[in-house]
Amino acid sequence: MSTDLTFGSVPPFYREVYEIVCPNQEHVDQDMFLQLLVQSSLPRQTAIQIWEAVDTKQGNLTRNGLYKALALTALAQQGKTISDKVLESYSGQELPKPRLGDLSELKATSVRLRREKTPTCLGFTYQELVELDTIKVELLPEKKGLILKHVEYEVTSQAKKSTVLRRYNDFLAFHELLMLRFPYRLISRLPPKKMMGDREFIEHRRKALRRYLNIIARHPQMHDDKLVKFFLTFSGSDVQNKLREHFRGIPDEFMSSNLASKAKDLVPLDTQTQLANSKEHIRLLYNSICKLKDIAERMVIRSTNYASDMIQIGRELSAISNDSTPITSWTTGTSESWGRLKKGFKHLSVEFATLGDKACQEAAEEDEGVVEKIAFFLDLLTSYRDLCERHEKGVLQDHQRAIQKMGQYKKKRMSATVQSSEVGTVEQLEQKILEQEGQIANMENRNYYSLYCLQLETQLIHANLDILFEVFSSMAEVESKLHNELGRIWGEMRPIISGLKERDASPGSPTRTSQIGSTFNGTGITV
C-alpha cells in the first residue's frame, strides 16, 4: 500500500500533532508512533494494520506518512476499513480528525521517549526546567526556644502543591542525605549557620535557601526523587530525624541507575579534553558573573540611597513648611520669599516623597529581578566547580586507592607463594584479590558514570544560560520604567519650583492637578 497521502487537505490538528512528536522536524520512529496509537484507544490488531499501511520499511515515518496514519486512525475510529480507497472520498475536503485524548499526555510521552533514546543529551530547555517547579521560601515570625530564638521558613512547592514549615537544621539534614544520594550532580552550597543573626543576615539566608531549593526542584534527575518529595511535602514534626530514618540507607544514584552498567559506552573518547575545555569555559564565565553580581548589587544600593536621600529632602522641606515661629516685617523687611517658600515646600515635600517611593520600588525590583537571578546562576556555576572537584578528589582517588591496594595484595600473594606453604594464607589473599578486582571494576563503572553525569551537568549549565536573558530583560524594564517615572515627576515639579520665585501668579494662567495631588498653575502655587 502506498505511504503517500494524496487525498484531502490537512487540518491544523495534524500539524499540531506533528509538532508534538517531531519538534525538531525529524522522522517519527516506531516507538513514538505506537504511543500515538495507544492514545487512540484502537484495538492492537487495528493499530498494527495502520502501521503496515504507512510503514516505509525504514522503522520511521515522514511527515506525510504521519498525516496518512492520522487520517486512517480517524477512519478506523469511525468503524471504516483501513485502505487508500476510503481516503479517496476526501478528495478536495479536509481529512477527518482522530480522537487522541489529552495532547499534553502525548507531549510528555514524546519528550520522555526522545530523552531515553539520546541519554547523552540533556534535552531540556530553560523554560522546561523552570516549569518543573517553583519554590517559595518565606520567613515566619521568630519563635523563642528554651535558650535561643529560632527561625522557621514556610516552603511552598508550586508543582507539588504543598506548603511545609522547615527550620535551618532540617535543611542541613536534607543536604547531607542529598549529597549521599546524588554525589555526581549539581548541588549548591547551603548558606552558613549563624547562632545570632540580624535581620539582614536572616533575609540573605532566606534568599539563599530559596535558590538552593529551586536548583534542586528544577534538576531533571533530582526534582522527582523520593527524598526531595519528602522534604517538600512532609508536614509532620521532627523533620530531621524523620529524614534520616527514612533515607539513611538509600542507595546513591549510581547503584539504582539503569545506565550505570553501560556508562563506559556513554562516555566519548575525548571526554577528558572536552571536560578540561568546559572547566576553563566555566571559570571565565564564573569570573564575569561574579563581577556582574557586584555591579547589580551596587545598582540596588544606589537606588536605595537615592530613595533615602529623596525621602530625607521631603522630610526637611516638610519641617520647614511646618515651622510656626512668628515672623514679622521686622525680620523680613520687604521680602516675601519666606511665605512663598513655606507654601511651595509643603507641595515639594510630597513630590520628593513620591520620588523616594519610586526609587524604593526600583531597588526591590532590581534585587529580585536582577541580583537574585544572577545569584541563582552563580550558585549553579559554583555547584559545577564543586562537582568537578568531587569527581577529581572522590571517584578518581578512590579508584587509584583500590588499584594500589590490589597491587599490594598481589605482591603479598607472590611472597606468600614463594615463602610459605600455608594453603590457608594463600587462599585468603586470593579471596581478597578477587574482592579488590570486583571493587575496581565497580569503581571503573563509577568513574565512567561520574564522567557521564558531568557531561549532562555541563549541558544543564548551558540550558540555564537563558536566565541571563531574563536578567538583562528585567534590568532594561526596571530601569526604563523608573527613569520615565522619575523624569515625569521631576518635570511636574518644575512649575512648582518656578512658583517659589514668582511674586504673583499671572492672571488667567491655566491650572491643573498633578498626579500626586498638588494644584498649581504655570507660574505659582494655588492653595
Coordinates of C-alpha atoms in Angstrom, one line a residue:
M1 CA 0.0 0.0 0.0
S2 CA 1.3 3.4 -0.8
T3 CA 2.6 5.5 2.0
D4 CA 1.9 8.9 0.4
L5 CA -1.1 11.0 1.3
T6 CA -2.6 12.1 -2.0
F7 CA -6.2 12.8 -1.0
G8 CA -7.8 15.6 1.1
S9 CA -6.4 18.7 2.8
V10 CA -4.5 18.6 6.0
P11 CA -6.4 20.1 9.1
P12 CA -4.4 22.2 11.7
F13 CA -4.8 19.4 14.2
Y14 CA -2.4 17.2 12.1
R15 CA 0.3 19.9 12.2
E16 CA -0.2 20.2 15.9
V17 CA 0.4 16.5 16.5
Y18 CA 3.4 16.5 14.2
E19 CA 5.0 19.4 16.1
I20 CA 4.5 17.4 19.4
V21 CA 6.0 14.2 18.2
C22 CA 8.6 15.8 15.9
P23 CA 9.6 19.2 17.5
N24 CA 12.9 19.2 15.5
Q25 CA 11.4 18.2 12.2
E26 CA 12.8 14.7 12.3
H27 CA 11.1 11.5 11.3
V28 CA 8.6 9.7 13.6
D29 CA 10.1 6.5 14.9
Q30 CA 8.0 3.3 15.6
D31 CA 8.0 3.7 19.4
M32 CA 6.6 7.2 19.2
F33 CA 4.0 6.1 16.6
L34 CA 2.9 3.2 18.8
Q35 CA 2.4 5.6 21.7
L36 CA 0.3 7.8 19.4
L37 CA -1.9 4.8 18.5
V38 CA -2.3 4.0 22.2
Q39 CA -3.8 7.5 22.6
S40 CA -6.4 6.5 20.0
S41 CA -7.7 3.5 22.1
L42 CA -7.9 1.4 19.0
P43 CA -7.6 -2.4 19.2
R44 CA -4.0 -3.7 18.9
Q45 CA -4.7 -5.5 15.6
T46 CA -6.1 -2.3 14.1
A47 CA -3.0 -0.4 15.2
I48 CA -0.8 -2.9 13.5
Q49 CA -2.8 -2.6 10.3
I50 CA -2.4 1.2 10.3
W51 CA 1.4 0.8 10.9
E52 CA 1.6 -1.7 8.0
A53 CA -0.3 0.8 5.8
V54 CA 2.1 3.6 6.3
D55 CA 5.4 1.7 7.1
T56 CA 8.3 2.7 4.8
K57 CA 10.3 -0.3 6.0
Q58 CA 12.8 2.2 7.5
G59 CA 11.4 2.0 11.0
N60 CA 10.1 5.5 10.9
L61 CA 7.6 7.8 9.2
T62 CA 7.9 11.0 7.2
R63 CA 5.6 13.9 7.9
N64 CA 3.3 12.8 5.0
G65 CA 3.3 9.3 6.4
L66 CA 2.2 10.5 9.8
Y67 CA -0.6 12.6 8.3
K68 CA -1.9 9.5 6.5
A69 CA -1.7 7.5 9.7
L70 CA -3.8 10.1 11.5
A71 CA -6.4 10.0 8.7
L72 CA -6.6 6.2 8.8
T73 CA -6.8 6.3 12.6
A74 CA -9.8 8.7 12.4
L75 CA -11.5 6.5 9.9
A76 CA -10.8 3.4 11.9
Q77 CA -12.4 5.1 14.9
Q78 CA -15.5 5.6 12.7
G79 CA -15.5 1.8 12.0
K80 CA -14.3 2.1 8.4
T81 CA -11.9 -0.2 6.6
I82 CA -8.3 0.8 6.6
S83 CA -7.3 1.4 2.9
D84 CA -6.3 4.0 0.4
K85 CA -9.6 3.8 -1.3
V86 CA -11.5 5.0 1.7
L87 CA -9.3 8.2 1.7
E88 CA -10.3 8.9 -1.9
S89 CA -13.7 10.1 -0.7
Y90 CA -12.0 13.1 0.9
S91 CA -10.6 14.5 -2.3
G92 CA -10.9 18.2 -2.1
Q93 CA -12.2 18.0 1.5
E94 CA -10.5 18.3 4.9
L95 CA -9.3 15.0 6.3
P96 CA -11.1 13.6 9.5
K97 CA -9.7 14.5 12.9
P98 CA -8.8 11.5 15.1
R99 CA -9.6 11.4 18.8
L100 CA -6.3 11.2 20.7
G101 CA -7.3 12.4 24.1
D102 CA -5.3 14.9 26.0
L103 CA -2.4 16.1 23.8
S104 CA -0.4 17.1 26.9
E105 CA 0.0 13.5 27.7
L106 CA 1.2 12.8 24.2
K107 CA 3.7 15.6 24.5
A108 CA 5.0 14.3 27.8
T109 CA 5.4 10.8 26.3
S110 CA 7.2 12.3 23.2
V111 CA 9.6 14.2 25.4
R112 CA 10.3 11.2 27.5
L113 CA 11.0 8.9 24.6
R114 CA 13.3 11.4 22.9
R115 CA 15.3 11.7 26.0
E116 CA 15.5 8.0 26.6
K117 CA 16.8 7.5 23.0
T118 CA 19.6 10.1 23.5
P119 CA 20.8 9.6 27.1
T120 CA 23.9 11.8 26.5
C121 CA 21.8 14.8 25.6
L122 CA 20.0 16.7 28.4
G123 CA 17.0 17.5 26.2
F124 CA 15.7 20.3 28.4
T125 CA 15.2 24.0 27.5
Y126 CA 15.4 26.7 30.2
Q127 CA 11.7 27.1 30.1
E128 CA 11.1 23.4 30.6
L129 CA 13.4 23.4 33.6
V130 CA 11.6 26.4 35.1
E131 CA 8.3 24.5 34.6
L132 CA 9.5 21.6 36.7
D133 CA 8.8 23.6 39.8
T134 CA 9.0 26.9 41.5
I135 CA 9.8 27.0 45.3
K136 CA 8.9 29.9 47.5
V137 CA 10.6 30.4 50.9
E138 CA 9.1 32.9 53.3
L139 CA 10.1 33.8 56.9
L140 CA 7.7 33.2 59.7
P141 CA 7.8 35.2 63.0
E142 CA 10.7 34.2 65.2
K143 CA 9.9 31.7 67.9
K144 CA 11.7 31.5 71.2
G145 CA 13.3 28.3 72.2
L146 CA 14.5 27.2 75.6
I147 CA 17.8 29.1 75.1
L148 CA 17.8 30.9 71.8
K149 CA 15.3 32.2 69.2
H150 CA 14.9 30.1 66.1
V151 CA 13.7 30.9 62.7
E152 CA 11.1 28.9 60.7
Y153 CA 10.6 29.0 57.0
E154 CA 7.4 28.4 55.1
V155 CA 8.4 26.4 52.0
T156 CA 5.9 26.2 49.1
S157 CA 6.2 23.9 46.1
Q158 CA 4.1 25.0 43.1
A159 CA 4.4 21.7 41.3
K160 CA 3.7 19.5 44.4
K161 CA 1.0 21.9 45.6
S162 CA 2.4 21.7 49.2
T163 CA 3.4 24.1 51.9
V164 CA 5.5 23.0 54.8
L165 CA 7.5 24.5 57.7
R166 CA 11.2 23.9 57.9
R167 CA 14.0 25.0 60.2
Y168 CA 17.6 25.5 59.1
N169 CA 18.7 22.3 60.8
D170 CA 16.1 20.5 58.6
F171 CA 17.9 21.9 55.6
L172 CA 21.2 20.6 57.0
A173 CA 19.9 17.0 57.3
F174 CA 18.3 17.2 53.8
H175 CA 21.6 18.4 52.3
E176 CA 23.6 15.7 54.0
L177 CA 21.3 13.0 52.6
L178 CA 21.1 14.7 49.2
M179 CA 24.9 14.7 48.8
L180 CA 24.9 10.9 49.6
R181 CA 22.1 10.2 47.1
F182 CA 23.4 12.4 44.2
P183 CA 27.2 12.8 44.6
Y184 CA 27.6 13.3 40.8
R185 CA 25.0 16.1 40.4
L186 CA 24.9 19.8 40.8
I187 CA 24.0 20.5 44.4
S188 CA 24.6 24.1 45.6
R189 CA 26.1 25.0 49.0
L190 CA 23.9 25.8 51.9
P191 CA 24.2 29.3 53.4
P192 CA 26.2 29.4 56.6
K193 CA 24.7 28.8 60.0
K194 CA 24.9 31.7 62.5
M195 CA 23.7 31.5 66.0
M196 CA 22.7 35.1 66.4
G197 CA 21.8 36.6 63.0
D198 CA 20.5 40.1 62.4
R199 CA 17.6 40.8 60.1
E200 CA 19.8 41.4 57.1
F201 CA 21.6 38.1 57.6
I202 CA 18.4 36.2 58.0
E203 CA 16.9 37.7 54.9
H204 CA 20.0 36.9 52.9
R205 CA 19.9 33.3 54.2
R206 CA 16.2 33.1 53.2
K207 CA 17.0 34.0 49.6
A208 CA 19.9 31.6 49.5
L209 CA 17.7 28.8 50.8
R210 CA 15.1 29.6 48.1
R211 CA 17.8 29.5 45.4
Y212 CA 19.1 26.2 46.9
L213 CA 15.7 24.5 46.7
N214 CA 14.9 25.9 43.2
I215 CA 18.1 24.5 41.8
I216 CA 17.2 21.0 43.2
A217 CA 13.5 21.3 42.3
R218 CA 14.4 22.2 38.7
H219 CA 17.0 19.5 38.2
P220 CA 15.9 16.8 35.7
Q221 CA 17.2 13.9 37.9
M222 CA 16.5 15.2 41.4
H223 CA 13.2 17.0 41.2
D224 CA 11.1 13.9 41.3
D225 CA 13.2 11.8 43.7
K226 CA 11.6 10.4 46.9
L227 CA 14.0 12.3 49.1
V228 CA 13.1 15.6 47.5
K229 CA 9.4 14.9 47.5
F230 CA 9.6 14.0 51.2
F231 CA 11.3 17.3 52.1
L232 CA 8.9 19.4 50.2
T233 CA 5.7 17.6 51.3
F234 CA 6.1 16.0 54.7
S235 CA 4.1 18.1 57.2
G236 CA 4.8 16.2 60.4
S237 CA 7.1 17.1 63.3
D238 CA 10.8 16.2 63.9
V239 CA 11.7 16.5 60.3
Q240 CA 15.4 15.9 60.7
N241 CA 15.0 12.6 62.4
K242 CA 12.3 11.5 60.0
L243 CA 14.5 12.3 57.0
R244 CA 17.4 10.3 58.4
E245 CA 15.1 7.4 59.5
H246 CA 13.6 7.1 56.0
F247 CA 16.6 7.8 53.8
R248 CA 19.8 7.0 55.7
G249 CA 20.3 3.7 53.9
I250 CA 19.0 4.8 50.5
P251 CA 21.4 3.8 47.7
D252 CA 23.1 6.5 45.7
E253 CA 22.1 7.3 42.1
F254 CA 24.9 5.0 40.7
M255 CA 23.5 1.9 42.5
S256 CA 19.9 2.5 41.2
S257 CA 20.6 3.8 37.7
N258 CA 19.8 1.6 34.7
L259 CA 22.7 3.3 32.9
A260 CA 25.4 2.5 35.5
S261 CA 26.4 -0.8 33.9
K262 CA 26.8 0.7 30.4
A263 CA 28.2 4.1 31.5
K264 CA 31.5 3.3 29.7
D265 CA 29.7 3.1 26.4
L266 CA 28.1 6.5 27.0
V267 CA 31.4 8.4 27.6
P268 CA 33.1 9.7 24.4
L269 CA 36.8 9.0 24.0
D270 CA 37.6 12.7 24.1
T271 CA 35.7 13.3 27.3
Q272 CA 38.7 14.4 29.3
T273 CA 39.6 17.0 26.7
Q274 CA 36.0 18.2 26.5
L275 CA 35.8 18.4 30.3
A276 CA 39.0 20.4 30.5
N277 CA 37.7 22.9 27.9
S278 CA 34.4 23.1 29.8
K279 CA 36.1 23.8 33.1
E280 CA 38.0 26.7 31.5
H281 CA 34.9 28.0 29.9
I282 CA 33.0 27.8 33.3
R283 CA 35.9 29.5 35.0
L284 CA 35.8 32.5 32.7
L285 CA 32.0 32.6 32.9
Y286 CA 32.1 32.4 36.7
N287 CA 34.6 35.4 37.0
S288 CA 32.4 37.5 34.7
I289 CA 29.1 36.6 36.5
C290 CA 30.7 37.5 39.9
K291 CA 31.5 40.9 38.6
L292 CA 28.0 41.3 37.1
K293 CA 26.6 40.4 40.5
D294 CA 28.7 43.0 42.2
I295 CA 27.6 45.7 39.8
A296 CA 23.9 44.7 40.2
E297 CA 24.2 44.9 44.0
R298 CA 25.8 48.3 43.7
M299 CA 22.8 49.4 41.5
V300 CA 20.4 48.3 44.3
I301 CA 22.5 50.2 46.8
R302 CA 22.4 53.3 44.6
S303 CA 18.7 53.1 44.2
T304 CA 18.2 52.6 47.9
N305 CA 20.5 55.5 48.8
Y306 CA 18.7 57.7 46.2
A307 CA 15.4 56.8 47.7
S308 CA 16.7 57.6 51.2
D309 CA 18.0 60.9 50.0
M310 CA 14.8 61.9 48.3
I311 CA 12.7 61.0 51.3
Q312 CA 15.1 62.9 53.6
I313 CA 14.8 66.0 51.3
G314 CA 11.0 65.7 51.6
R315 CA 11.2 65.5 55.4
E316 CA 13.3 68.6 55.6
L317 CA 11.1 70.5 53.3
S318 CA 8.1 69.4 55.4
A319 CA 9.8 70.5 58.5
I320 CA 10.5 73.9 57.0
S321 CA 6.9 74.3 55.8
N322 CA 5.5 73.4 59.2
D323 CA 7.6 76.0 61.0
S324 CA 5.3 78.0 63.3
T325 CA 7.9 80.6 64.5
P326 CA 6.3 84.1 64.5
I327 CA 7.8 86.0 61.6
T328 CA 7.1 89.8 61.2
S329 CA 8.3 92.6 58.9
W330 CA 11.0 93.3 61.5
T331 CA 12.6 90.0 60.2
T332 CA 11.6 90.0 56.6
G333 CA 11.6 93.7 55.7
T334 CA 10.0 93.9 52.2
S335 CA 10.9 90.3 51.3
E336 CA 8.0 87.9 50.6
S337 CA 10.2 84.9 50.0
W338 CA 9.6 83.1 53.2
G339 CA 5.8 82.9 52.7
R340 CA 6.2 81.6 49.2
L341 CA 8.8 79.1 50.1
K342 CA 6.8 77.7 53.0
K343 CA 3.8 77.1 50.7
G344 CA 5.9 75.7 47.9
F345 CA 8.0 73.4 50.2
K346 CA 4.8 71.8 51.5
H347 CA 3.9 70.7 48.0
L348 CA 7.5 69.8 47.1
S349 CA 7.8 67.6 50.2
V350 CA 5.1 65.3 48.7
E351 CA 6.8 65.2 45.4
F352 CA 10.1 64.2 46.9
A353 CA 8.4 61.5 49.0
T354 CA 7.0 60.2 45.7
L355 CA 10.5 60.2 44.2
G356 CA 11.7 58.2 47.2
D357 CA 8.8 55.7 46.9
K358 CA 9.6 55.1 43.2
A359 CA 13.3 54.6 43.9
C360 CA 12.4 52.1 46.7
Q361 CA 10.3 50.1 44.3
E362 CA 13.1 50.1 41.8
A363 CA 15.6 48.8 44.4
A364 CA 13.2 46.0 45.3
E365 CA 12.6 45.1 41.6
E366 CA 16.4 45.2 40.8
D367 CA 17.1 43.0 43.8
E368 CA 14.5 40.4 42.9
G369 CA 14.6 40.5 39.1
V370 CA 18.3 41.1 38.6
V371 CA 20.5 40.3 41.6
E372 CA 18.6 37.2 42.6
K373 CA 18.6 35.7 39.1
I374 CA 22.4 36.4 38.8
A375 CA 22.9 34.9 42.2
F376 CA 20.9 31.8 41.1
F377 CA 23.1 31.3 38.1
L378 CA 26.3 31.9 40.2
D379 CA 25.2 29.3 42.6
L380 CA 24.9 26.9 39.7
L381 CA 28.3 27.7 38.5
T382 CA 29.8 27.3 42.0
S383 CA 28.0 23.9 42.2
Y384 CA 29.6 22.9 38.9
R385 CA 33.1 23.7 40.2
D386 CA 32.3 21.8 43.4
L387 CA 31.2 18.8 41.3
C388 CA 34.4 18.8 39.3
E389 CA 36.4 18.9 42.5
R390 CA 34.4 16.0 43.9
H391 CA 35.0 14.0 40.8
E392 CA 38.7 14.6 40.9
K393 CA 39.2 14.1 44.6
G394 CA 36.5 11.5 45.1
V395 CA 35.9 8.9 42.5
L396 CA 39.4 9.1 40.9
Q397 CA 41.2 9.0 44.2
D398 CA 39.1 6.0 45.4
H399 CA 39.9 4.3 42.1
Q400 CA 43.6 4.9 42.4
R401 CA 43.5 3.7 46.1
A402 CA 41.8 0.5 45.0
I403 CA 44.4 -0.2 42.3
Q404 CA 47.1 0.4 44.8
K405 CA 45.6 -2.0 47.3
M406 CA 45.2 -4.7 44.7
G407 CA 48.9 -4.3 43.8
Q408 CA 49.8 -4.8 47.5
Y409 CA 47.7 -7.9 47.7
K410 CA 49.2 -9.4 44.6
K411 CA 52.7 -8.7 46.0
K412 CA 51.8 -10.4 49.2
R413 CA 50.4 -13.3 47.3
M414 CA 53.6 -13.8 45.3
S415 CA 55.6 -13.5 48.5
A416 CA 53.4 -16.0 50.3
T417 CA 53.6 -18.5 47.4
V418 CA 57.3 -18.4 47.5
Q419 CA 58.0 -18.2 51.2
S420 CA 55.1 -20.1 52.7
S421 CA 53.5 -23.5 52.2
E422 CA 50.4 -22.5 54.3
V423 CA 47.5 -23.0 51.9
G424 CA 45.1 -21.0 54.1
T425 CA 47.2 -17.9 53.9
V426 CA 47.4 -18.0 50.1
E427 CA 43.6 -18.7 49.8
Q428 CA 42.8 -15.7 52.0
L429 CA 45.0 -13.5 49.8
E430 CA 43.4 -14.8 46.6
Q431 CA 39.9 -14.1 48.1
K432 CA 41.0 -10.5 48.9
I433 CA 42.4 -10.1 45.4
L434 CA 39.0 -11.2 43.9
E435 CA 37.2 -8.8 46.1
Q436 CA 39.5 -6.0 45.2
E437 CA 39.2 -6.7 41.5
G438 CA 35.4 -6.6 41.9
Q439 CA 35.7 -3.3 43.7
I440 CA 38.0 -1.9 41.0
A441 CA 35.6 -2.9 38.2
N442 CA 32.8 -1.2 40.1
M443 CA 35.0 1.8 40.7
E444 CA 35.7 2.0 36.9
N445 CA 32.0 2.0 36.3
R446 CA 31.6 4.7 38.9
N447 CA 34.3 6.8 37.2
Y448 CA 32.6 6.5 33.9
Y449 CA 29.2 7.2 35.4
S450 CA 30.6 10.3 37.1
L451 CA 32.0 11.4 33.8
Y452 CA 28.7 10.7 32.1
C453 CA 26.9 12.8 34.7
L454 CA 29.4 15.6 34.3
Q455 CA 28.6 15.8 30.6
L456 CA 24.9 16.2 31.4
E457 CA 25.5 18.7 34.3
T458 CA 27.6 20.7 31.8
Q459 CA 24.7 20.8 29.5
L460 CA 22.5 21.8 32.4
I461 CA 24.6 24.9 32.9
H462 CA 24.2 25.8 29.3
A463 CA 20.4 25.2 29.4
N464 CA 20.3 27.7 32.3
L465 CA 22.2 30.3 30.4
D466 CA 18.9 31.8 29.2
I467 CA 18.5 33.2 32.7
L468 CA 20.9 35.9 31.6
F469 CA 18.3 37.0 29.0
E470 CA 15.8 37.3 31.9
V471 CA 18.4 39.3 33.9
F472 CA 19.0 41.9 31.2
S473 CA 15.4 42.0 30.1
S474 CA 14.4 42.7 33.7
M475 CA 17.2 45.3 34.1
A476 CA 16.0 47.2 31.0
E477 CA 12.4 47.1 32.0
V478 CA 13.1 48.3 35.6
E479 CA 15.5 51.0 34.6
S480 CA 13.4 52.4 31.7
K481 CA 10.2 52.3 33.8
L482 CA 11.8 54.0 36.8
H483 CA 13.7 56.7 34.8
N484 CA 10.5 57.5 32.8
E485 CA 8.5 57.9 36.1
L486 CA 11.3 59.9 37.8
G487 CA 11.5 62.1 34.7
R488 CA 7.8 62.7 34.7
I489 CA 7.8 63.6 38.5
W490 CA 10.8 65.9 38.1
G491 CA 9.0 67.5 35.1
E492 CA 5.9 68.1 37.1
M493 CA 7.9 69.7 39.9
R494 CA 9.4 72.4 37.7
P495 CA 6.3 74.7 37.7
I496 CA 6.1 74.2 41.5
I497 CA 9.8 75.2 41.8
S498 CA 9.2 78.2 39.5
G499 CA 6.4 79.3 41.8
L500 CA 8.9 79.6 44.7
K501 CA 10.4 82.7 43.0
E502 CA 7.5 84.4 41.3
R503 CA 5.7 87.2 43.3
D504 CA 2.2 86.6 42.0
A505 CA 0.6 84.1 39.6
S506 CA 0.0 85.5 36.2
P507 CA -3.7 86.3 35.8
G508 CA -5.6 83.9 33.7
S509 CA -3.0 81.1 33.8
P510 CA -4.5 77.7 33.4
T511 CA -4.3 75.5 36.5
R512 CA -4.1 71.7 36.7
T513 CA -3.7 69.0 39.3
S514 CA -0.6 66.8 39.2
Q515 CA -0.8 63.1 39.8
I516 CA 0.4 63.5 43.3
G517 CA -2.4 65.9 44.1
S518 CA -0.7 69.4 44.1
T519 CA -2.8 72.1 42.4
F520 CA -0.6 74.6 40.6
N521 CA -0.5 76.9 37.6
G522 CA 2.2 77.8 35.2
T523 CA 4.0 80.3 37.5
G524 CA 2.9 79.7 41.1
I525 CA 1.2 77.6 43.7
T526 CA -2.5 77.8 44.3
V527 CA -3.6 76.8 47.8

